[in-house]
Short mmCIF file of C-alpha atoms and ligand atoms in Angstrom, two decimals:
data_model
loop_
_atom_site.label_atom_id
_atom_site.label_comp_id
_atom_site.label_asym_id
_atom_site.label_seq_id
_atom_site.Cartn_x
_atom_site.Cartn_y
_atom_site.Cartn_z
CA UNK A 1 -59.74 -26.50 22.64
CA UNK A 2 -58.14 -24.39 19.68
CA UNK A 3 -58.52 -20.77 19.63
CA UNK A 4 -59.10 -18.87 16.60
CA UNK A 5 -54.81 -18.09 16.50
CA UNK A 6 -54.02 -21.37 16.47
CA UNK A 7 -56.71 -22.25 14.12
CA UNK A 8 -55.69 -19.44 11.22
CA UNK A 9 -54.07 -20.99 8.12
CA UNK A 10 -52.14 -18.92 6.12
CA UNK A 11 -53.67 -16.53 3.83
CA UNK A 12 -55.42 -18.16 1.49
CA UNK A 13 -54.44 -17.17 -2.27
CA UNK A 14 -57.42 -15.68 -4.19
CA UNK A 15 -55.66 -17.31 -7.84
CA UNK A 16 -53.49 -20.55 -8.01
CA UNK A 17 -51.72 -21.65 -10.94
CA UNK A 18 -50.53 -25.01 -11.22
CA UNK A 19 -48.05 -26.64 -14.04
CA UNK A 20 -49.70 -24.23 -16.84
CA UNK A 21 -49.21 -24.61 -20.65
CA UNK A 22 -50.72 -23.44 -23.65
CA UNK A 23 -49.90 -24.84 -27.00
CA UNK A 24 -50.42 -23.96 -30.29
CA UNK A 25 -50.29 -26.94 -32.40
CA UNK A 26 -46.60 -27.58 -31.66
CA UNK A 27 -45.57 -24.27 -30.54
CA UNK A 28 -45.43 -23.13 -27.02
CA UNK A 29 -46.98 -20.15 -25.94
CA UNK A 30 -46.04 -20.87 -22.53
CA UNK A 31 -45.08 -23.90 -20.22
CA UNK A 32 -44.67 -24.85 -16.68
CA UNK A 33 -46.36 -21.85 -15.04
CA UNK A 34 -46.79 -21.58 -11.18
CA UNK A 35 -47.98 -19.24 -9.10
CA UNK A 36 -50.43 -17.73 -6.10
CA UNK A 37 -51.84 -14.70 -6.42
CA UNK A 38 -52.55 -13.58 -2.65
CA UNK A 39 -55.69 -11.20 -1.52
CA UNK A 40 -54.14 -7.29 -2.31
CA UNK A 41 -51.29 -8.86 -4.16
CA UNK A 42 -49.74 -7.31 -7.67
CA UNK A 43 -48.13 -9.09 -9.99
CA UNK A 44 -46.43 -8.23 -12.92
CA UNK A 45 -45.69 -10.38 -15.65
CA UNK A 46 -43.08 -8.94 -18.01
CA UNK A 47 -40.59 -10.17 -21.16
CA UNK A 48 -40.03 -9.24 -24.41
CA UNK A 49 -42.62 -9.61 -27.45
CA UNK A 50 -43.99 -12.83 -27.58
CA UNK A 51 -42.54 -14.65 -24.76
CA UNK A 52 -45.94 -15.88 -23.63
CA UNK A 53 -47.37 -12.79 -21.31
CA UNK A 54 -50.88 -12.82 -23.01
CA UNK A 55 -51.11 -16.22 -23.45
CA UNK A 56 -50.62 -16.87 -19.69
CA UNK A 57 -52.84 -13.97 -18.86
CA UNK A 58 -55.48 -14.97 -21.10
CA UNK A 59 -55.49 -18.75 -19.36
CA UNK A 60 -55.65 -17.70 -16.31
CA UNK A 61 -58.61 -15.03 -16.99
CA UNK A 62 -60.94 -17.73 -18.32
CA UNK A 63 -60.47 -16.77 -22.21
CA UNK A 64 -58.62 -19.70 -23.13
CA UNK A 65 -58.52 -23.20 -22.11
CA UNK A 66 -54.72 -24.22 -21.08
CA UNK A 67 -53.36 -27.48 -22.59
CA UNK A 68 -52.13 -28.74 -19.32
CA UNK A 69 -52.26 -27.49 -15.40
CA UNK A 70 -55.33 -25.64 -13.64
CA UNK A 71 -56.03 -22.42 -12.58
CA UNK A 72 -58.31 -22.34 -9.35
CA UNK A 73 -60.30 -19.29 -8.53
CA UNK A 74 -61.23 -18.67 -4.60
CA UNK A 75 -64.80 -17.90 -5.15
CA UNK A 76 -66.74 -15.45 -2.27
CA UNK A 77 -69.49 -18.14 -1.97
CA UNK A 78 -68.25 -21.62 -3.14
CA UNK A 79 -64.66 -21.39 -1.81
CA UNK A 80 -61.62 -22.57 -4.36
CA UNK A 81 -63.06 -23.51 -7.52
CA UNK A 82 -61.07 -24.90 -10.60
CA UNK A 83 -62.34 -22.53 -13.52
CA UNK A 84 -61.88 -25.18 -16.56
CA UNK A 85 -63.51 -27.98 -14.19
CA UNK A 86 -65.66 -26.77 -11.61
CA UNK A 87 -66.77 -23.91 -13.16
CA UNK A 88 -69.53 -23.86 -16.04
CA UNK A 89 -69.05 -21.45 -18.74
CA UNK A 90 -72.00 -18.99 -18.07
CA UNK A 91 -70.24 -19.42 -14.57
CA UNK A 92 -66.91 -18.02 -15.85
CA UNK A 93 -68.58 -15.09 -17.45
CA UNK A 94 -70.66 -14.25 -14.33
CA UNK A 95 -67.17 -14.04 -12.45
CA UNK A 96 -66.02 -12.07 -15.52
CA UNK A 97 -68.63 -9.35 -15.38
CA UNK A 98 -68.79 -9.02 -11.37
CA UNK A 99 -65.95 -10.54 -9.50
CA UNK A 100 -63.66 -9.79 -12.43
CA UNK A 101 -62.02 -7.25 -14.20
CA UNK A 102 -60.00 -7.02 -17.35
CA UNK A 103 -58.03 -3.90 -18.36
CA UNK A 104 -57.37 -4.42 -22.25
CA UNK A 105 -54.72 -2.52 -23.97
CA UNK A 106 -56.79 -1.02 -26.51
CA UNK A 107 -59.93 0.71 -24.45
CA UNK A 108 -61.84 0.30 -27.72
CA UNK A 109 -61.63 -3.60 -26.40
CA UNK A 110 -63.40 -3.14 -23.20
CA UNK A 111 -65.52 -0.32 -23.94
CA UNK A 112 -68.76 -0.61 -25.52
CA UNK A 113 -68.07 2.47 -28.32
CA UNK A 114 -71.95 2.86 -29.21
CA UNK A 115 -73.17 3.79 -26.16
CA UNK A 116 -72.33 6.84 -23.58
CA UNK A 117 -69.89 6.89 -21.05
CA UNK A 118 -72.31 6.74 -17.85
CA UNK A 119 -74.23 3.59 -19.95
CA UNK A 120 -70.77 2.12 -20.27
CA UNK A 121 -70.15 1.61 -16.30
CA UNK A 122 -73.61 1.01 -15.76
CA UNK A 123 -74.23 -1.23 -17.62
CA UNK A 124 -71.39 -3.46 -15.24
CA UNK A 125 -73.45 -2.19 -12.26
CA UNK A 126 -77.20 -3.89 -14.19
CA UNK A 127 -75.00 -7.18 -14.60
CA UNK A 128 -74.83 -7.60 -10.75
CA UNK A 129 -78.46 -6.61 -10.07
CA UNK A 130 -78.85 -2.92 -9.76
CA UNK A 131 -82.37 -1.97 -11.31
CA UNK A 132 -82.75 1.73 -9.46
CA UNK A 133 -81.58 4.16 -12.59
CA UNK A 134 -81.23 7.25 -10.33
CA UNK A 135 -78.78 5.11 -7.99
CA UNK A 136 -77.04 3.89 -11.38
CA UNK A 137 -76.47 7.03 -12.99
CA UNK A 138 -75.32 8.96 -9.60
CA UNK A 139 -72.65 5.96 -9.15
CA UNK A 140 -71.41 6.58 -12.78
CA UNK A 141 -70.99 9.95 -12.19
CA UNK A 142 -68.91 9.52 -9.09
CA UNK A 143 -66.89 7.14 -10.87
CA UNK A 144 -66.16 9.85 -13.99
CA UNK A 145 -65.01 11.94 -10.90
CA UNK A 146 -62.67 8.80 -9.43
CA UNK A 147 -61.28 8.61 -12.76
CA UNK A 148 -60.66 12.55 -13.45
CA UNK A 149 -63.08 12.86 -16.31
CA UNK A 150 -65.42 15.86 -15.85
CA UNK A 151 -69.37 14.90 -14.87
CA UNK A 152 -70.36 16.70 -17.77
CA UNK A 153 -69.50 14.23 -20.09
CA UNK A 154 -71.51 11.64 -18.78
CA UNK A 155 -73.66 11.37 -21.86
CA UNK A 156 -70.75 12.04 -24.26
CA UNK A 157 -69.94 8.60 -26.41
CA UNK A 158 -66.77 7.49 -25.91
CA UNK A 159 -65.92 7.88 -29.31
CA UNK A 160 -65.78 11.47 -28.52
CA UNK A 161 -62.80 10.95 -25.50
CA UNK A 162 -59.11 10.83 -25.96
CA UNK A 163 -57.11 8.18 -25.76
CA UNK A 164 -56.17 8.54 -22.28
CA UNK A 165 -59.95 9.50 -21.21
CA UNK A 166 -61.28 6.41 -23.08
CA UNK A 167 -58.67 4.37 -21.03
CA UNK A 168 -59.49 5.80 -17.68
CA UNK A 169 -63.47 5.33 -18.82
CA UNK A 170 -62.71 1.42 -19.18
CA UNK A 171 -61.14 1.45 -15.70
CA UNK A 172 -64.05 2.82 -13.81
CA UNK A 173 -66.46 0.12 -16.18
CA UNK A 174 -63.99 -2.05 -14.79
CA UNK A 175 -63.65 -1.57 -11.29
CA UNK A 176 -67.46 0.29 -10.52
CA UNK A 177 -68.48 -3.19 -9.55
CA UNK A 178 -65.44 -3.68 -6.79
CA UNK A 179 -63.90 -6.94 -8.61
CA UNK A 180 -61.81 -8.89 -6.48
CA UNK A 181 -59.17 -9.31 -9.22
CA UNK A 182 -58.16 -6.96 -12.18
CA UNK A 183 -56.09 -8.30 -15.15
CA UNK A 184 -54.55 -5.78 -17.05
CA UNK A 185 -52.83 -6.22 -20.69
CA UNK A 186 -50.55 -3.20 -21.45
CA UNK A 187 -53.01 -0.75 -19.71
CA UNK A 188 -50.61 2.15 -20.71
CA UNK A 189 -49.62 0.90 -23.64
CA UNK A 190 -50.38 3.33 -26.78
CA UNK A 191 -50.22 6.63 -25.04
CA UNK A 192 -48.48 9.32 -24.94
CA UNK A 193 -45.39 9.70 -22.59
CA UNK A 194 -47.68 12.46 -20.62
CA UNK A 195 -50.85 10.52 -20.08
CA UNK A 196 -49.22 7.07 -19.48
CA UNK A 197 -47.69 9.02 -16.43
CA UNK A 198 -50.93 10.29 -15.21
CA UNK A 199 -52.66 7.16 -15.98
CA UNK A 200 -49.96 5.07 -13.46
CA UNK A 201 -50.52 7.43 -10.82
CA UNK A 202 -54.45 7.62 -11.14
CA UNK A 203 -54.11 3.50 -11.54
CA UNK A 204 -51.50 3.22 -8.71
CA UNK A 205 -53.74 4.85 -6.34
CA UNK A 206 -56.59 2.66 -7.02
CA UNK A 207 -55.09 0.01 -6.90
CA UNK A 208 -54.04 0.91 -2.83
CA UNK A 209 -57.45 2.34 -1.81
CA UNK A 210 -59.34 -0.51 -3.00
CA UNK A 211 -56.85 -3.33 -2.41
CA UNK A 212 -56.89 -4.68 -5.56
CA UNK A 213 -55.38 -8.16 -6.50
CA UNK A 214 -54.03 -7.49 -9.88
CA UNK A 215 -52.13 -9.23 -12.34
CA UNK A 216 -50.41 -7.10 -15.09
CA UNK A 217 -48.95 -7.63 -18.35
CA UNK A 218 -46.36 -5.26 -19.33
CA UNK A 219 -43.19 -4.97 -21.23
CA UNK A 220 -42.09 -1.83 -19.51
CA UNK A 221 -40.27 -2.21 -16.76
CA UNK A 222 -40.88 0.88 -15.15
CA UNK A 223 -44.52 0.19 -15.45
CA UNK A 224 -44.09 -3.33 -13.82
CA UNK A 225 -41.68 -0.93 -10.73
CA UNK A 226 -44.45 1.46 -10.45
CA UNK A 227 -47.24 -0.97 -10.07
CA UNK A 228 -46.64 -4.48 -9.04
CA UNK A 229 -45.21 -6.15 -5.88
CA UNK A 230 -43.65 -9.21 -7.24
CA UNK A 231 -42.73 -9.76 -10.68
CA UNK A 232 -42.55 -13.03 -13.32
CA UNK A 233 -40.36 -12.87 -16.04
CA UNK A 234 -40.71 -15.19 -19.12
CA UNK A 235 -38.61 -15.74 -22.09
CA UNK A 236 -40.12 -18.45 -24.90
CA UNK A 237 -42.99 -19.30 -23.06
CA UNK A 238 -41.47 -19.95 -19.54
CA UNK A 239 -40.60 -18.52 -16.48
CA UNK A 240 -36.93 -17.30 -15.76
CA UNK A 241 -36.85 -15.15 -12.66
CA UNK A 242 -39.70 -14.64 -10.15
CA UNK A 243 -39.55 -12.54 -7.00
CA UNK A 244 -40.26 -9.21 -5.13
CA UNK A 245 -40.30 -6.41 -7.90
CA UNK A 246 -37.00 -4.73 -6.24
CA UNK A 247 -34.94 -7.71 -5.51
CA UNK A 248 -35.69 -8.66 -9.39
CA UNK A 249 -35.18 -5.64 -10.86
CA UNK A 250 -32.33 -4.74 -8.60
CA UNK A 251 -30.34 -7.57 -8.39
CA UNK A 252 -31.16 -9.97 -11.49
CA UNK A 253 -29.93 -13.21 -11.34
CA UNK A 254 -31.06 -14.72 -14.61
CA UNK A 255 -29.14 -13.94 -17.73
CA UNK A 256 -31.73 -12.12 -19.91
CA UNK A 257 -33.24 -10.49 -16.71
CA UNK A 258 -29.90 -9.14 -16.61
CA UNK A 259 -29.92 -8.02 -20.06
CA UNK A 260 -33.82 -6.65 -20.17
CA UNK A 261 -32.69 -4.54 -17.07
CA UNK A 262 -29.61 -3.41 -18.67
CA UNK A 263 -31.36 -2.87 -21.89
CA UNK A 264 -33.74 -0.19 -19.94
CA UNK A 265 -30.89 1.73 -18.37
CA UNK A 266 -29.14 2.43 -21.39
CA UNK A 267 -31.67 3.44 -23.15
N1 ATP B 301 -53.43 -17.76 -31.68
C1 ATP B 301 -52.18 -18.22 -31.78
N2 ATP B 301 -51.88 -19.20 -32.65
C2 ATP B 301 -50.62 -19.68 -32.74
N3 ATP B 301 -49.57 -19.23 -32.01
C3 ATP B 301 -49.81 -18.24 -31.15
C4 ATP B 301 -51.12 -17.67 -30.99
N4 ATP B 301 -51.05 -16.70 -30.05
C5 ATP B 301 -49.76 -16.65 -29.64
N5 ATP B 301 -49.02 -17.57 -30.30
C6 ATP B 301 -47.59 -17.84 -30.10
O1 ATP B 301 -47.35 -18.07 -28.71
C7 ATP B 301 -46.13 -17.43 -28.30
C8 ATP B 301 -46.42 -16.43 -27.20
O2 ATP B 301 -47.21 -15.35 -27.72
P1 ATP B 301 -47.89 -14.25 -26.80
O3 ATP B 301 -48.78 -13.41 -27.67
O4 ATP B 301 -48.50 -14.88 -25.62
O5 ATP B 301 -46.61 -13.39 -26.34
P2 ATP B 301 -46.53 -11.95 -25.66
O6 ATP B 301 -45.41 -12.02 -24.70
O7 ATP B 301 -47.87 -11.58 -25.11
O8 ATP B 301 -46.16 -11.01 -26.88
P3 ATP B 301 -46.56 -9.44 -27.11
O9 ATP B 301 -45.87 -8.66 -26.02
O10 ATP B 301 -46.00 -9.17 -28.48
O11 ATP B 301 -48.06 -9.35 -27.06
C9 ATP B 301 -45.53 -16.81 -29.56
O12 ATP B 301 -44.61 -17.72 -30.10
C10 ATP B 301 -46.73 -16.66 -30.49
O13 ATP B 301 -46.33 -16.74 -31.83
#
């Protein structure tokens, strides 16, 4: 007889990345990628410009097919599923629009600009089945609150928001529908000093109260301290250093971790 103890595996990991690479044509945009991405786990990926952060991120998000490897996805109903093989596309963008989240850079990316802010996260909230307008609209409104922008400007287009506000508008589009796992691309990237703060700590608590698995693309290193709980770093396209966000940032053991660090503190 086995009781449940002896019968728990190890947590299972909610993303697994095997042996990744993207090409393009005959340049690498990155190679011999990875990882498992655990339930509550963050992950930063970080390196300097074009060292293969988006490409990675946007393989193992569904928006491009890798060369080589496979990303599996551990779905709530159908267990692990490989995206590229298992997975139909109209599958991938169901996952994408409930299960899913993705944090662009540029909120003008994930927002829909034409239509108001409370349309914009409920519109996420009609894509998994809620019909009941009155229920919609009084869940966008909390969310404005979760993400500091006043109630009031609920019907406002987002056109009319700053920068910051249109960037805290595409979180709560993003995470009204309680994804499982959030990629983000830069989230603070393009604000002010100011904001970005407030937009780390508004993002940092989130990301504990719901128990988000994230994985986030940055090239700020204090971002990637703030936020994640292990870290990748790549240089051309591959991997150099992987480990607990501390112990990597801390104590570097590859050469250009050493210099990205050392490049932060003196400047
Ligand atoms: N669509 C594409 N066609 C051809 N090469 C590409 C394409 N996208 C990226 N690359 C190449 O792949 C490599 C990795 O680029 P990628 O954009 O993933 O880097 P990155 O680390 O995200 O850079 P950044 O921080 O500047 O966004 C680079 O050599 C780049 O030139």
């Amino acid at each position: 007889m086995t009781s449940s103890n002896q019968t728990r595996s190890p947590e299972q990991a909610l993303l697994s990345v095997k042996d990744l690479a993207m090409m393009y044509g005959n340049r690498i945009g990155c190679q011999n990628i990875s990882f498992d991405l655990r339930p509550g786990e963050v992950l930063g990926i970080v390196g300097e410009s074009g060292s293969g952060k988006s490409t990675l991120l946007n393989c193992i998000s569904a928006q491009l097919k890798p060369t080589f490897g496979s990303v599996s996805y551990h779905t709530r109903h159908d267990g692990e599923q490989n995206l590229f093989e298992d997975m139909s596309e109209p599958e991938r963008r169901f996952l994408m629009r409930t299960d899913w989240a993705f944090v662009h850079q540029n909120p003008r990316d994930g927002l829909r600009m034409g239509v108001s802010a409370g349309a914009n996260i409920g519109e996420r909230l009609m894509a998994v089945g809620w019909r009941h307008y009155g229920n919609i609209r009084d869940t966008a409104t909390d969310w404005l609150g979760k993400v500091e922008i006043s109630t009031e400007r609920l019907d406002d287009l987002p056109s009319t928001f700053s920068g910051g506000m249109q960037q805290r508008l595409q979180i709560a589009r993003n995470l009204v529908t309680a994804p499982r796992l959030v990629f983000m691309d830069e989230p603070t990237g393009g604000l002010d000093v100011s904001v970005q703060a407030k937009l780390l700590d508004l993002l940092r608590g989130l990301v504990q109260n719901l128990g988000l698995s994230v994985v986030i693309v940055t090239h700020d290193l204090a971002v990637a301290r703030l936020l994640s709980h292990r870290l990748m770093v790549m240089k051309s396209g591959h991997v150099v250093e992987s480990g607990l966000t501390d112990q990597v940032l801390d104590d570097p053991q590859d050469p250009y971790t050493q210099l990205l660090v050392s490049s932060i503190l003196q400047s």
